[in-house]
Tab-separated table of C-alpha atoms in Angstrom:
chain	number	residue	atom	x	y	z
E	1	ASN	CA	17.251	21.881	-5.077
E	2	ASP	CA	14.680	19.482	-6.419
E	3	MET	CA	12.154	22.500	-7.200
E	4	ARG	CA	11.481	25.730	-8.964
E	5	ALA	CA	8.818	28.238	-9.507
E	6	HIS	CA	6.734	29.591	-12.297
E	7	PRO	CA	7.504	33.866	-12.059
E	8	ASP	CA	4.068	34.135	-11.413
E	9	TRP	CA	3.728	30.950	-9.051
E	10	LEU	CA	3.221	32.930	-5.829
E	11	VAL	CA	1.159	35.850	-7.184
E	12	LYS	CA	-1.311	32.985	-8.604
E	13	GLY	CA	-1.103	31.489	-5.491
E	14	LEU	CA	-2.125	33.797	-3.492
E	15	ARG	CA	-5.445	34.300	-5.396
E	16	GLY	CA	-6.277	31.030	-5.116
E	17	LEU	CA	-6.035	31.665	-0.673
E	18	GLU	CA	-8.724	34.290	-1.325
E	19	GLU	CA	-11.124	30.802	-1.933
E	20	ALA	CA	-9.745	28.756	1.125
E	21	PRO	CA	-7.430	28.522	3.621
E	22	CYS	CA	-4.856	26.553	1.903
E	23	THR	CA	-4.292	26.027	-1.329
E	24	ALA	CA	-2.673	23.411	-3.861
E	25	CYS	CA	-0.504	24.303	-6.647
E	26	ARG	CA	0.126	22.248	-10.157
E	27	ILE	CA	3.403	20.434	-10.179
E	28	MET	CA	4.874	19.861	-13.351
E	29	ASP	CA	7.828	17.799	-14.349
E	30	TRP	CA	11.053	19.388	-14.788
E	31	ASP	CA	10.426	20.038	-18.565
E	32	GLY	CA	6.972	21.410	-18.104
E	33	LYS	CA	5.681	18.925	-20.000
E	34	HIS	CA	4.143	16.089	-17.440
E	35	ILE	CA	1.744	16.124	-14.844
E	36	ASP	CA	3.295	15.541	-11.456
E	37	PHE	CA	0.642	16.677	-9.408
E	38	ASN	CA	-3.184	18.008	-10.631
E	39	GLY	CA	-5.410	17.270	-7.464
E	40	SER	CA	-5.789	14.406	-5.238
E	41	SER	CA	-7.185	11.011	-4.103
E	42	LEU	CA	-7.374	8.789	-1.225
E	43	GLN	CA	-8.260	4.814	-0.712
E	44	TYR	CA	-10.220	4.303	1.997
E	45	LEU	CA	-7.608	2.643	4.154
E	46	GLY	CA	-5.661	5.868	4.125
E	47	TYR	CA	-3.175	4.970	1.031
E	48	ALA	CA	-2.957	8.749	-1.254
E	49	LEU	CA	-2.886	9.236	-4.498
E	50	GLN	CA	-1.134	12.525	-6.845
E	51	LYS	CA	-3.543	12.344	-9.728
E	52	ASP	CA	-2.526	12.326	-13.401
E	53	ILE	CA	1.214	11.821	-13.040
E	54	GLY	CA	3.076	11.314	-16.143
E	55	GLU	CA	0.146	12.781	-18.342
E	56	LEU	CA	0.345	15.728	-20.515
E	57	VAL	CA	-0.989	19.288	-19.479
E	58	GLU	CA	-3.249	19.092	-22.253
E	59	GLU	CA	-4.711	16.113	-21.865
E	60	VAL	CA	-6.047	16.629	-18.036
E	61	THR	CA	-8.797	18.137	-16.173
E	62	GLN	CA	-8.915	19.206	-12.602
E	63	GLU	CA	-11.085	20.215	-10.017
E	64	GLU	CA	-11.818	22.722	-7.930
E	65	LYS	CA	-11.844	21.659	-4.421
E	66	ILE	CA	-9.578	18.976	-2.932
E	67	LEU	CA	-9.027	16.799	-0.197
E	68	PHE	CA	-5.441	17.770	0.115
E	69	PRO	CA	-2.688	19.568	-1.336
E	70	CYS	CA	0.885	18.448	-2.449
E	71	GLY	CA	3.740	19.300	0.843
E	72	GLY	CA	5.864	20.605	-2.269
E	73	ALA	CA	3.988	23.400	-3.303
E	74	MET	CA	1.179	24.471	-1.079
E	75	LEU	CA	-0.261	27.599	0.348
E	76	VAL	CA	-1.589	27.747	3.774
E	77	ASP	CA	-2.990	30.845	5.915
E	78	ARG	CA	-0.852	31.071	8.893
E	79	GLN	CA	-3.529	31.613	11.598
E	80	THR	CA	-5.268	28.651	10.423
E	81	TYR	CA	-2.506	26.535	10.189
E	82	LEU	CA	-1.690	26.856	13.590
E	83	ASN	CA	-4.670	26.644	14.958
E	84	MET	CA	-5.110	23.200	13.458
E	85	GLY	CA	-2.027	22.265	14.991
E	86	GLY	CA	0.121	22.992	11.909
E	87	PHE	CA	1.897	19.496	10.306
E	88	ASP	CA	1.680	16.375	12.969
E	89	GLU	CA	5.862	15.682	13.249
E	90	SER	CA	5.350	12.333	14.175
E	91	PHE	CA	4.894	11.265	10.501
E	92	PHE	CA	8.132	12.074	9.647
E	93	ALA	CA	7.650	11.631	6.119
E	94	LEU	CA	4.608	10.592	3.650
E	95	TYR	CA	1.531	11.710	4.164
E	96	VAL	CA	1.820	14.677	6.472
E	97	VAL	CA	-0.496	17.238	4.115
E	98	VAL	CA	-3.319	14.162	3.960
E	99	ASP	CA	-3.335	14.353	7.394
E	100	LEU	CA	-3.358	18.122	7.343
E	101	GLY	CA	-5.991	18.218	4.541
E	102	TRP	CA	-8.188	15.950	6.011
E	103	ARG	CA	-8.083	17.954	9.193
E	104	LEU	CA	-8.895	20.889	7.505
E	105	TRP	CA	-12.122	19.855	5.759
E	106	LEU	CA	-13.591	18.211	9.136
E	107	ALA	CA	-13.158	21.278	10.703
E	108	GLY	CA	-15.167	22.920	8.164
E	109	HIS	CA	-12.420	24.618	6.349
E	110	GLU	CA	-11.849	23.472	2.692
E	111	VAL	CA	-8.470	22.620	0.129
E	112	SER	CA	-8.481	24.900	-3.230
E	113	TYR	CA	-6.823	23.928	-6.491
E	114	THR	CA	-5.030	26.672	-8.141
E	115	PRO	CA	-3.488	25.130	-11.260
E	116	GLU	CA	-2.321	28.602	-12.497
E	117	SER	CA	-0.047	28.437	-9.935
E	118	ILE	CA	2.726	26.387	-11.534
E	119	VAL	CA	5.969	25.055	-10.168
E	120	TYR	CA	8.621	22.653	-11.383
E	121	HIS	CA	9.559	18.771	-9.474
E	122	ARG	CA	12.885	17.020	-10.433
E	123	SER	CA	10.922	14.131	-9.555
E	124	HIS	CA	11.990	12.000	-6.406
E	125	SER	CA	15.356	13.640	-5.516
E	126	THR	CA	14.565	13.700	-1.922
E	127	PHE	CA	13.241	10.372	-1.815
E	128	GLU	CA	16.423	8.451	-3.518
E	129	THR	CA	18.223	9.477	0.001
E	130	GLN	CA	15.932	7.341	1.610
E	131	THR	CA	16.045	3.513	1.461
E	132	THR	CA	12.829	1.993	-0.545
E	133	ALA	CA	12.167	-0.576	2.583
E	134	LYS	CA	12.061	2.922	5.251
E	135	MET	CA	9.689	4.399	2.428
E	136	ARG	CA	7.224	1.608	2.593
E	137	TYR	CA	7.311	1.194	6.169
E	138	LEU	CA	6.597	4.930	6.497
E	139	MET	CA	3.289	4.653	3.963
E	140	HIS	CA	2.153	1.609	5.655
E	141	ARG	CA	2.555	3.501	9.172
E	142	ASN	CA	1.097	7.028	8.086
E	143	ALA	CA	-1.840	5.464	6.660
E	144	LEU	CA	-2.921	3.738	9.542
E	145	MET	CA	-2.252	7.169	11.651
E	146	THR	CA	-4.229	9.121	9.219
E	147	ILE	CA	-7.093	7.026	9.469
E	148	LEU	CA	-7.419	6.510	12.924
E	149	LYS	CA	-6.916	10.383	13.736
E	150	ASN	CA	-9.732	11.705	10.961
E	151	TYR	CA	-12.503	9.178	10.536
E	152	GLU	CA	-15.693	9.760	12.646
E	153	GLU	CA	-16.546	7.715	15.512
E	154	GLU	CA	-18.520	5.138	13.847
E	155	MET	CA	-16.526	4.862	10.699
E	156	VAL	CA	-13.159	4.317	12.601
E	157	HIS	CA	-14.855	2.235	14.449
E	158	ARG	CA	-15.308	-0.089	11.268
E	159	VAL	CA	-12.519	0.916	9.399
E	160	PHE	CA	-9.566	0.861	11.435
E	161	PRO	CA	-9.846	-3.227	12.666
E	162	ALA	CA	-10.301	-3.843	8.558
E	163	ALA	CA	-7.010	-1.565	7.973
E	164	LEU	CA	-4.902	-3.785	11.078
E	165	LEU	CA	-6.486	-7.317	9.782
E	166	LEU	CA	-5.644	-6.061	6.260
E	167	ALA	CA	-2.401	-5.063	6.611
E	168	ILE	CA	-1.517	-8.471	8.318
E	169	LYS	CA	-3.455	-10.500	5.417
E	170	ARG	CA	-0.917	-8.357	2.935
E	171	ALA	CA	2.125	-9.112	5.456
E	172	VAL	CA	1.698	-12.939	5.039
E	173	ARG	CA	0.649	-12.423	1.256
E	174	CYS	CA	4.139	-11.312	0.902
E	175	SER	CA	5.981	-13.587	3.041
E	176	GLY	CA	5.420	-15.970	0.296
E	177	VAL	CA	4.178	-18.938	2.695
E	178	ARG	CA	2.033	-21.890	1.308
E	179	ARG	CA	-0.506	-22.270	3.627
E	180	GLU	CA	-2.358	-25.098	1.839
E	181	SER	CA	1.336	-26.856	1.195
E	182	PHE	CA	3.084	-29.679	3.052
E	183	TYR	CA	6.256	-27.551	2.819
E	184	LEU	CA	4.842	-23.922	3.874
E	185	TRP	CA	8.041	-22.329	3.289
E	186	GLU	CA	9.887	-24.100	0.563
E	187	ASP	CA	9.634	-22.236	-1.891
E	188	VAL	CA	10.403	-18.539	-0.780
E	189	GLU	CA	13.607	-20.482	1.003
E	190	SER	CA	14.501	-21.560	-2.338
E	191	LYS	CA	14.105	-18.010	-3.803
E	192	LEU	CA	15.989	-16.596	-0.853
E	193	GLU	CA	18.577	-19.075	-1.285
E	194	SER	CA	18.917	-18.746	-5.478
E	195	GLY	CA	19.015	-14.448	-4.771
E	196	ASP	CA	16.081	-13.999	-5.859
E	197	SER	CA	15.586	-10.073	-5.982
E	198	GLY	CA	11.814	-10.157	-6.258
E	199	ALA	CA	11.809	-12.320	-3.118
E	200	GLN	CA	13.602	-10.558	-1.147
E	201	VAL	CA	11.619	-7.678	-1.823
E	202	GLU	CA	8.816	-9.118	-1.256
E	203	THR	CA	9.559	-11.129	2.688
E	204	LEU	CA	10.725	-7.361	3.429
E	205	ASP	CA	7.665	-5.851	2.756
E	206	ALA	CA	5.922	-8.344	4.668
E	207	LEU	CA	7.984	-7.542	7.447
E	208	ASN	CA	7.251	-3.390	6.813
E	209	HIS	CA	3.504	-4.160	6.886
E	210	LEU	CA	4.469	-5.889	10.579
E	211	VAL	CA	6.453	-3.653	11.879
E	212	ALA	CA	3.847	-0.558	10.896
E	213	VAL	CA	1.274	-2.166	12.466
E	214	GLU	CA	3.554	-2.755	15.836
E	215	ASP	CA	4.455	0.844	15.492
E	216	VAL	CA	0.835	2.437	15.426
E	217	LEU	CA	-0.060	-0.295	18.379
E	218	ARG	CA	2.945	1.283	20.929
E	219	MET	CA	2.120	4.822	19.927
E	220	LEU	CA	-1.739	4.473	20.425
E	221	PRO	CA	-1.694	6.148	23.263
E	222	ASP	CA	-0.581	9.192	21.826
E	223	LEU	CA	-2.349	8.415	18.377
E	224	MET	CA	-6.032	8.270	20.312
E	225	GLN	CA	-5.326	11.390	22.389
E	226	LYS	CA	-4.556	13.516	19.058
E	227	ARG	CA	-7.259	12.022	17.342
E	228	ARG	CA	-9.642	13.174	20.578
E	229	GLN	CA	-8.196	16.880	19.583
E	230	VAL	CA	-8.990	16.309	15.960
E	231	GLN	CA	-12.202	15.170	16.237
E	232	GLN	CA	-13.198	18.222	18.986
E	233	MET	CA	-12.531	20.546	16.079
E	234	ARG	CA	-15.004	18.660	13.691
E	235	ARG	CA	-17.733	20.770	11.789
E	236	ARG	CA	-18.138	18.227	9.142
E	237	SER	CA	-19.245	14.480	8.943
E	238	ASP	CA	-17.474	12.057	6.654
E	239	SER	CA	-20.551	11.052	4.648
E	240	GLU	CA	-19.545	15.271	3.303
E	241	ILE	CA	-15.507	13.996	2.839
E	242	LEU	CA	-15.902	11.113	1.230
E	243	ARG	CA	-16.873	12.362	-1.876
E	244	LEU	CA	-13.231	13.966	-2.204
E	245	PHE	CA	-11.569	10.786	-1.847
E	246	GLU	CA	-12.767	10.297	-5.326
E	247	ASP	CA	-11.726	6.761	-5.807
E	248	PRO	CA	-12.322	4.918	-1.999
E	249	LEU	CA	-11.681	1.590	-3.351
E	250	ARG	CA	-8.795	2.421	-5.537
E	251	PRO	CA	-6.755	-1.303	-5.447
E	252	ILE	CA	-4.040	-1.720	-3.755
E	253	VAL	CA	-3.461	-5.271	-4.483
E	254	GLU	CA	-3.927	-6.673	-7.867
E	255	ASP	CA	-4.952	-10.199	-6.454
E	256	ARG	CA	-8.514	-11.885	-6.883
E	257	ALA	CA	-8.196	-13.535	-4.077
E	258	TYR	CA	-7.463	-10.450	-2.092
E	259	ILE	CA	-10.124	-8.257	-3.325
E	260	THR	CA	-12.870	-11.214	-2.687
E	261	GLU	CA	-11.602	-11.705	0.618
E	262	GLU	CA	-11.491	-7.744	1.332
E	263	SER	CA	-14.887	-7.634	0.231
E	264	GLU	CA	-16.265	-9.943	2.397
E	265	LEU	CA	-14.678	-8.568	5.206
E	266	LEU	CA	-16.028	-4.877	4.387
E	267	GLU	CA	-19.697	-6.671	4.278
E	268	VAL	CA	-19.446	-7.990	7.570
E	269	LEU	CA	-18.063	-4.360	8.974
E	270	GLY	CA	-21.326	-2.994	7.459
E	271	LEU	CA	-19.275	-0.470	4.950
E	272	SER	CA	-21.327	-1.790	1.851
E	273	GLN	CA	-23.368	0.681	2.915
E	274	VAL	CA	-21.094	3.247	2.659
E	275	PHE	CA	-18.690	2.097	-0.015
E	276	ASP	CA	-19.981	0.425	-3.595
E	277	LEU	CA	-18.565	-2.958	-3.528
E	278	SER	CA	-20.129	-3.945	-6.570
E	279	GLY	CA	-17.879	-2.433	-9.064
E	280	TYR	CA	-15.064	-3.665	-6.678
E	281	ARG	CA	-16.212	-6.910	-7.226
E	282	GLU	CA	-16.330	-6.683	-10.673
E	283	TYR	CA	-13.152	-5.805	-10.952
E	284	ALA	CA	-11.943	-8.401	-9.134
E	285	ALA	CA	-13.288	-10.738	-11.372
E	286	LYS	CA	-11.365	-9.544	-14.489
E	287	LEU	CA	-8.769	-10.801	-12.761
E	288	PRO	CA	-6.735	-13.550	-13.178
E	289	ASP	CA	-7.860	-16.610	-11.268
E	290	GLN	CA	-4.888	-18.538	-9.521
E	291	THR	CA	-6.562	-21.445	-8.329
E	292	ASN	CA	-6.230	-23.987	-11.539
E	293	GLU	CA	-2.399	-23.323	-11.059
E	294	ARG	CA	-2.594	-23.709	-7.314
E	295	VAL	CA	-4.146	-27.005	-7.729
E	296	ARG	CA	-1.613	-27.963	-10.215
E	297	GLU	CA	0.936	-27.173	-8.069
E	298	LEU	CA	-0.780	-29.492	-5.027
E	299	ARG	CA	-1.316	-32.134	-7.155
E	300	ILE	CA	2.545	-32.298	-8.208
E	301	GLU	CA	3.242	-31.960	-4.644
E	302	LEU	CA	0.993	-34.492	-3.713
E	303	GLN	CA	2.763	-37.108	-5.875
E	304	GLY	CA	5.916	-36.457	-4.488
E	305	LEU	CA	4.657	-36.744	-1.397
E	306	GLU	CA	2.854	-39.712	-2.305
E	307	TRP	CA	6.270	-41.454	-3.662
E	308	VAL	CA	8.241	-39.924	-0.287
E	309	GLY	CA	6.025	-42.202	1.932
E	310	THR	CA	5.657	-44.921	0.292
E	311	ASN	CA	10.014	-44.960	-0.333
E	312	ALA	CA	10.186	-44.245	3.332
E	313	LEU	CA	8.540	-47.616	4.470
E	314	LEU	CA	10.428	-49.505	1.789
E	315	HIS	CA	13.745	-47.663	2.473
E	316	PRO	CA	13.950	-45.453	5.699
E	317	PRO	CA	15.914	-42.320	4.785
E	318	GLN	CA	19.208	-41.391	6.692
E	319	PRO	CA	18.705	-38.305	8.331
E	320	ARG	CA	21.195	-36.303	6.702
E	321	THR	CA	19.298	-36.882	3.538
E	322	ARG	CA	15.873	-35.686	4.335
E	323	SER	CA	16.913	-31.413	3.214
E	324	LYS	CA	17.936	-33.119	-0.115
E	325	LEU	CA	14.766	-34.546	-0.672
E	326	ARG	CA	13.136	-31.389	0.068
E	327	LYS	CA	15.054	-29.681	-2.157
E	328	PHE	CA	13.969	-31.941	-4.728
E	329	PHE	CA	10.250	-31.717	-4.685
E	330	ALA	CA	11.197	-27.793	-4.603
E	331	ALA	CA	12.865	-27.914	-7.395
E	332	TRP	CA	9.921	-30.145	-9.093
E	333	ARG	CA	7.330	-27.613	-8.356
E	334	ASN	CA	9.808	-24.802	-9.245
E	335	SER	CA	10.946	-25.817	-13.046
E	336	GLY	CA	9.600	-29.304	-13.173
E	337	LEU	CA	10.523	-33.114	-13.044
E	338	LYS	CA	13.263	-32.459	-15.170
E	339	GLN	CA	15.169	-29.851	-14.340
E	340	ALA	CA	14.959	-31.245	-10.821
E	341	ALA	CA	16.213	-34.676	-12.053
E	342	ARG	CA	19.376	-32.540	-13.854
E	343	LEU	CA	19.577	-30.585	-10.226
E	344	ALA	CA	19.516	-34.170	-8.368
E	345	TRP	CA	22.096	-35.851	-10.562
E	346	GLU	CA	24.659	-32.726	-10.675
E	347	SER	CA	24.653	-33.126	-6.636
E	348	TYR	CA	25.328	-36.918	-6.443
E	349	ARG	CA	28.028	-36.360	-8.668
E	350	ARG	CA	29.464	-33.847	-6.546
E	351	ALA	CA	29.166	-36.050	-3.913
E	352	THR	CA	30.722	-39.007	-5.270
């Protein structure tokens, strides 16, 4: 078992239920020195976060009311839980308590936090039985499901389209395609052929985003039915609930260009009236600017293409040499001319 409870866990947890029909317990690491759960926050696209993970317990503060508990240690009034429809089994894993907590708040209930009720957790024992790719797919899919079910009408019409567009954008980003380049896939093909594990992970995550979007669209009729049932229970507006997100513009991609384009999209959709984009843009401005490096790479590629064009007019290449030329220029871009020349010479020696 990956959890153990303090002897007073239940007694103190039940006191928390006097404040709200659902209460979250504090979760510590197995040794009881560091935090594993100390409250919750939610990014506006549905990506959840457990607060203060890894922090020393004496160095943290906590809120009395939070958006959602952690499923590893929580108490909920049985009748309230049943009235709310319980956990949504279609989530399978990840964010199922985010969905429940959000539903509780919009229905007029609250979720309290009882840090005196303590359990101890051996981290990731459950997740280690699942592949990382599967868990990331569930994270992306369930975030989309959560926002589709729980945002009120005006917000879902703005946020859900943005979520789909940004999921596709992240998929393209993870794929490694260089749209500004003549050779769209050369770099990622080279990395994958060389066994680059980072490129393999990124490519899989690109597929995870797309599969998540396709899955949600496939489930759309059922999700819309669930959404109607959830919204019929609404007693609080999103304006009252959004403060519990705590950090709605938490960056999920540490990239200046991505955040800049995301901010522009949120502006177009009218979400700048809901979220303060100024701080988000300031954060983006502090991230490294990749423009100069991309320009340098394109200049190298352009020089190579000019050489290829001139050489092809004078000495048209045989069809079988085309891929070798492409590999040469890919090596030139990635590793420099000296390395590319060395690899070309080795290839020539093997051939002769």
